[in-house]
Coordinates of C-alpha atoms and ligand atoms in Angstrom, one line a residue:
M1 CA 0.0 0.0 0.0
S2 CA 1.3 3.5 -0.8
D3 CA 1.3 6.3 1.6
R4 CA -1.2 8.2 -0.5
P5 CA -4.6 9.0 1.1
V6 CA -7.2 6.4 0.4
L7 CA -10.4 7.8 -1.2
W8 CA -13.7 6.0 -1.5
L9 CA -15.9 6.9 -4.4
P10 CA -19.3 5.3 -3.5
R11 CA -20.7 6.2 -6.9
R12 CA -19.4 6.1 -10.5
V13 CA -18.5 9.8 -11.0
S14 CA -17.3 11.0 -14.4
D15 CA -14.4 9.1 -16.1
A16 CA -12.3 12.3 -16.0
T17 CA -12.9 12.6 -12.2
I18 CA -12.0 9.0 -11.6
A19 CA -8.8 9.3 -13.7
R20 CA -7.7 12.5 -11.9
A21 CA -8.6 10.9 -8.5
R22 CA -6.3 8.0 -9.3
Q23 CA -3.4 10.3 -9.9
G24 CA -3.4 11.5 -6.3
Y25 CA -5.2 8.9 -4.2
D26 CA -5.5 5.2 -3.7
V27 CA -9.1 5.0 -5.0
I28 CA -11.7 2.5 -3.9
L29 CA -14.5 2.7 -6.5
N30 CA -17.9 1.2 -6.1
E31 CA -18.0 -0.2 -9.7
A32 CA -21.6 -1.3 -9.1
D33 CA -22.6 2.3 -8.7
T34 CA -25.3 1.5 -6.1
P35 CA -26.1 4.0 -3.4
G36 CA -23.8 3.6 -0.4
T37 CA -25.8 2.2 2.5
A38 CA -25.4 3.1 6.2
D39 CA -23.5 -0.1 6.8
E40 CA -21.2 0.5 3.9
I41 CA -20.4 4.0 4.9
I42 CA -19.6 2.9 8.4
A43 CA -17.5 0.0 7.3
M44 CA -15.6 2.1 4.7
S45 CA -14.8 4.7 7.3
A46 CA -12.2 2.4 8.9
K47 CA -10.5 1.8 5.5
V48 CA -10.3 5.3 4.0
D49 CA -9.1 8.8 4.8
A50 CA -11.6 10.5 2.5
M51 CA -15.0 9.9 0.9
M52 CA -16.6 11.6 -2.1
P53 CA -20.3 10.9 -1.7
C54 CA -23.3 12.2 -3.7
H55 CA -26.7 13.2 -2.3
S56 CA -27.6 9.5 -2.4
E57 CA -25.3 8.6 0.6
H58 CA -26.9 9.6 3.9
F59 CA -24.7 10.7 6.8
S60 CA -27.3 10.8 9.5
A61 CA -26.4 11.5 13.1
E62 CA -26.6 7.8 13.8
V63 CA -24.3 6.9 10.9
V64 CA -21.9 9.7 11.9
S65 CA -21.7 8.5 15.5
K66 CA -20.4 5.1 14.2
L67 CA -17.8 6.4 11.8
D68 CA -14.2 5.4 12.4
P69 CA -11.7 8.1 13.4
R70 CA -9.7 7.3 10.3
L71 CA -12.1 9.2 8.1
K72 CA -11.0 12.8 8.0
I73 CA -13.0 14.4 5.1
V74 CA -16.3 14.1 3.3
A75 CA -15.8 15.9 0.0
N76 CA -19.4 15.9 -1.4
H77 CA -19.9 15.6 -5.1
S78 CA -23.0 17.9 -4.7
V79 CA -23.9 21.4 -3.8
G80 CA -26.8 20.3 -1.6
V81 CA -25.8 18.8 1.7
D82 CA -29.1 17.9 3.2
H83 CA -28.0 14.3 3.2
C84 CA -25.3 15.2 5.8
D85 CA -25.9 15.9 9.5
L86 CA -23.4 18.8 9.5
P87 CA -23.4 19.4 13.3
A88 CA -22.8 15.7 13.9
L89 CA -19.9 15.6 11.4
A90 CA -18.4 18.8 12.9
A91 CA -18.6 17.4 16.4
K92 CA -16.7 14.4 15.2
G93 CA -14.0 16.6 13.6
I94 CA -14.7 15.5 10.1
V95 CA -14.2 18.1 7.4
V96 CA -17.1 18.6 5.0
T97 CA -17.1 20.3 1.6
N98 CA -19.5 20.7 -1.3
T99 CA -19.4 21.8 -5.0
P100 CA -21.1 25.2 -5.3
D101 CA -21.1 27.4 -8.5
V102 CA -20.2 24.8 -11.0
L103 CA -23.7 23.3 -11.4
S104 CA -25.7 26.5 -11.3
D105 CA -26.0 26.9 -15.1
A106 CA -26.9 23.2 -15.8
T107 CA -29.5 23.3 -13.0
A108 CA -30.9 26.6 -14.2
E109 CA -31.2 25.2 -17.8
L110 CA -33.1 22.2 -16.5
A111 CA -35.4 24.5 -14.5
M112 CA -36.2 26.3 -17.8
L113 CA -36.9 23.0 -19.4
L114 CA -39.3 22.1 -16.5
M115 CA -41.0 25.5 -16.8
L116 CA -41.4 25.3 -20.6
G117 CA -42.4 21.6 -20.5
A118 CA -45.0 22.2 -17.9
A119 CA -46.4 25.4 -19.5
R120 CA -46.7 23.9 -23.0
H121 CA -48.0 20.4 -22.3
A122 CA -44.8 18.5 -23.2
V123 CA -46.0 15.3 -21.6
R124 CA -49.3 15.2 -23.4
G125 CA -47.8 16.3 -26.7
D126 CA -45.1 13.7 -26.5
R127 CA -47.6 11.0 -25.7
L128 CA -49.8 11.9 -28.7
M129 CA -46.9 11.8 -31.1
R130 CA -45.5 8.5 -29.8
T131 CA -48.7 6.7 -29.7
G132 CA -50.0 7.9 -33.0
A133 CA -52.9 9.5 -31.2
W134 CA -52.5 13.0 -32.8
D135 CA -55.6 13.0 -35.0
S136 CA -56.9 16.5 -35.0
W137 CA -55.9 20.1 -34.7
S138 CA -57.8 23.2 -33.7
P139 CA -57.1 26.7 -32.4
S140 CA -58.0 25.5 -28.9
F141 CA -55.8 22.4 -29.1
M142 CA -53.1 22.1 -26.4
V143 CA -53.2 25.8 -25.6
G144 CA -50.6 26.5 -22.9
K145 CA -49.3 29.3 -20.8
Q146 CA -46.8 31.9 -22.3
L147 CA -43.6 32.8 -20.5
T148 CA -43.0 36.1 -22.3
G149 CA -44.2 39.0 -20.1
A150 CA -45.4 36.7 -17.3
R151 CA -44.3 37.2 -13.7
L152 CA -41.8 34.7 -12.4
G153 CA -41.4 34.3 -8.7
I154 CA -38.0 32.8 -7.5
V155 CA -37.7 31.5 -4.0
G156 CA -34.0 31.6 -3.1
M157 CA -31.8 33.9 -5.0
G158 CA -28.5 32.1 -4.5
R159 CA -26.3 31.0 -7.3
V160 CA -28.8 28.8 -9.1
G161 CA -31.7 31.2 -8.5
R162 CA -29.7 34.0 -10.1
A163 CA -28.6 31.9 -13.0
F164 CA -32.2 30.9 -13.5
A165 CA -33.3 34.6 -13.4
E166 CA -30.7 35.4 -16.0
K167 CA -32.1 32.8 -18.4
A168 CA -35.7 33.8 -17.7
R169 CA -34.9 37.4 -18.6
G170 CA -34.0 36.1 -22.0
F171 CA -37.7 35.1 -22.2
D172 CA -38.7 38.7 -21.2
M173 CA -40.2 37.4 -17.9
E174 CA -40.7 39.9 -15.1
V175 CA -38.6 38.6 -12.3
H176 CA -39.6 38.8 -8.6
Y177 CA -37.8 37.1 -5.8
F178 CA -37.8 36.2 -2.1
N179 CA -34.5 35.7 -0.3
R180 CA -33.3 35.9 3.3
S181 CA -31.6 39.1 2.3
R182 CA -31.9 41.6 -0.5
L183 CA -29.3 41.3 -3.3
S184 CA -27.1 44.2 -4.5
P185 CA -28.5 46.1 -7.6
E186 CA -25.8 44.4 -9.7
Q187 CA -27.1 41.0 -8.7
E188 CA -30.7 42.0 -8.8
Q189 CA -30.6 43.1 -12.4
G190 CA -33.9 44.8 -12.0
A191 CA -35.7 41.9 -10.2
T192 CA -38.3 43.0 -7.7
Y193 CA -37.4 42.0 -4.1
H194 CA -40.1 40.7 -1.7
D195 CA -39.2 40.6 2.0
S196 CA -42.0 38.1 2.6
I197 CA -42.7 34.9 0.7
D198 CA -46.5 35.8 1.0
T199 CA -46.3 38.8 -1.3
L200 CA -44.1 36.9 -3.8
L201 CA -46.6 34.1 -4.0
T202 CA -49.5 36.4 -4.8
V203 CA -47.8 37.7 -7.9
A204 CA -46.1 34.6 -9.2
D205 CA -47.6 33.3 -12.5
F206 CA -44.7 30.9 -12.4
L207 CA -43.0 30.0 -9.2
S208 CA -39.6 28.3 -9.1
L209 CA -37.9 27.0 -6.0
H210 CA -34.1 27.4 -5.6
C211 CA -33.6 27.2 -1.8
P212 CA -31.9 24.4 0.1
A213 CA -33.9 21.8 2.1
T214 CA -33.6 22.7 5.8
P215 CA -35.9 22.2 8.8
E216 CA -37.3 25.6 8.0
T217 CA -38.1 25.0 4.3
V218 CA -39.6 21.4 4.6
N219 CA -43.0 21.5 3.0
L220 CA -42.6 25.2 2.2
M221 CA -45.1 24.8 -0.6
D222 CA -48.0 23.3 1.5
A223 CA -51.7 23.8 0.9
E224 CA -51.7 27.2 2.5
N225 CA -48.9 28.6 0.4
L226 CA -50.1 27.0 -2.8
A227 CA -53.5 28.7 -2.3
K228 CA -51.8 32.1 -2.3
L229 CA -50.5 31.7 -5.9
P230 CA -52.6 33.2 -8.7
D231 CA -55.1 30.8 -10.2
G232 CA -53.5 28.8 -13.0
A233 CA -50.0 29.3 -11.8
V234 CA -47.1 26.9 -12.7
L235 CA -44.9 25.4 -9.9
V236 CA -41.3 24.4 -10.8
N237 CA -39.0 22.5 -8.4
S238 CA -35.5 21.7 -9.4
A239 CA -34.1 22.1 -5.8
R240 CA -35.2 19.4 -3.4
G241 CA -38.4 17.3 -3.0
A242 CA -38.6 18.1 0.7
L243 CA -39.7 21.7 -0.2
V244 CA -43.1 20.5 -1.5
D245 CA -46.0 18.9 0.3
E246 CA -46.8 16.4 -2.5
D247 CA -50.4 15.7 -1.3
A248 CA -51.1 19.4 -1.3
L249 CA -49.5 19.7 -4.8
L250 CA -51.8 16.9 -6.1
G251 CA -54.8 18.7 -4.6
A252 CA -53.8 21.9 -6.3
I253 CA -53.4 20.1 -9.7
E254 CA -56.6 18.2 -9.3
S255 CA -58.6 21.3 -8.4
G256 CA -57.1 23.3 -11.3
K257 CA -55.6 25.8 -8.9
L258 CA -52.3 25.0 -10.5
A259 CA -52.2 24.8 -14.3
A260 CA -49.2 22.6 -14.2
A261 CA -46.0 21.6 -12.4
G262 CA -42.5 20.8 -13.5
L263 CA -40.6 18.6 -11.1
D264 CA -37.0 17.2 -11.0
C265 CA -37.1 16.4 -7.3
F266 CA -39.3 14.3 -5.2
K267 CA -39.8 13.3 -1.6
T268 CA -38.9 9.7 -2.4
E269 CA -35.9 9.3 -4.6
P270 CA -35.3 7.2 -6.7
G271 CA -38.9 6.4 -7.6
G272 CA -40.8 9.6 -7.2
N273 CA -44.5 9.9 -6.4
P274 CA -46.6 7.3 -8.3
K275 CA -49.7 9.4 -7.9
F276 CA -48.2 12.1 -10.1
A277 CA -48.1 9.8 -13.2
A278 CA -51.9 10.1 -13.7
H279 CA -51.5 13.9 -14.4
E280 CA -50.1 14.9 -17.8
N281 CA -49.8 18.4 -16.6
I282 CA -47.1 17.3 -14.2
F283 CA -43.9 17.2 -16.2
M284 CA -41.3 15.1 -14.4
L285 CA -37.6 14.3 -14.7
P286 CA -35.5 12.0 -12.5
H287 CA -33.3 14.4 -10.5
I288 CA -31.0 15.3 -13.4
G289 CA -30.5 19.0 -12.8
S290 CA -26.7 18.9 -12.9
A291 CA -26.5 15.9 -15.3
T292 CA -24.4 17.3 -18.2
T293 CA -20.9 16.0 -19.1
K294 CA -19.4 19.5 -18.5
T295 CA -21.0 19.9 -15.1
R296 CA -20.4 16.4 -13.8
D297 CA -16.7 16.8 -14.7
A298 CA -16.7 20.2 -13.0
M299 CA -18.3 18.8 -9.9
G300 CA -15.9 16.0 -9.6
F301 CA -12.9 18.3 -10.2
R302 CA -14.2 20.8 -7.6
A303 CA -14.5 18.0 -5.0
L304 CA -11.0 16.9 -5.9
D305 CA -9.7 20.4 -5.5
N306 CA -11.2 20.4 -2.0
L307 CA -9.5 17.1 -1.2
D308 CA -6.2 18.2 -2.6
A309 CA -6.3 21.4 -0.5
F310 CA -7.2 19.5 2.6
F311 CA -4.4 16.9 2.2
A312 CA -1.9 19.7 1.4
G313 CA -2.7 21.2 4.8
Q314 CA -4.7 24.1 3.4
T315 CA -8.3 25.2 4.0
P316 CA -10.5 23.7 1.2
R317 CA -12.3 26.4 -0.8
D318 CA -15.7 24.9 -0.2
L319 CA -15.4 24.2 3.5
L320 CA -18.8 24.1 5.1
Ligands
DGY401 C1 -26.7 18.7 -5.9 O1 -25.6 18.8 -6.2 O2 -27.2 19.0 -4.8 C2 -27.6 18.1 -7.0 O3 -28.9 17.9 -6.5 C3 -27.1 16.7 -7.5 O4 -26.8 16.0 -6.4

């Protein structure tokens, strides 16, 4: 065995990331690419100095309490860290990092796809074409909701929220946002700030979620908040499934309160919510916001930069 740090890759990250990781570390790769279980994480902690998990590996307080002291750093291959109990990891002296910035554009692009697909009946249109069921056309056929000139409400104006606002401006949408603090005029780019989510909800023809999942934001979009949206609004969630009360969302779709929803994240992943499948105005994708070649390489490289800094005795750039 060399004296290089041992790194566990529980998931098959990009080939470029694996190749670079092998240059600096003794890599243990889960070739099967199955989510790391609690038992695997605990067992691996006695064999490795570092791990590069994704959001599919859960570091709960219970798991963390059983980690071996050999494990020094968890360099997440994700920007979201709701799968990690950060206070428990900190109490154990384990360094934690994430991969901000590099996935903002890919995720914002996907949020645009969700918004467009939901607004313009992508699911129904695709089904009609694939099944040969497109047998008529009329001026009232598949009429959707136009983005141009509509009011877009963004909850969470961090990196992804701002990247999404920039793309939405290209569609001439009127951007409104709610954030813990108001952005500078340079970052706002003319967007209207709401210091309460309530006022944002009342104006949002389209509402897109870009905040992290925290105890405060779980079920943020519950029945009460969904009811505050204008009738016929469209909800977009490319952030985390925890933000939406899925039963309340179903109720709003079934009552017609919401015209449509575009979702890339679900309470249960993988799998999603089987009740959503009956509704063609719910456009769904399987948590692929950051899934482009460019971004997955960038995420892997960012995680490796954090590991390299840590093992060189420096402070990793994305230390949490
Ligand atoms: C993230 O980085 O948080 C994305 O959801 C993919 O894991």
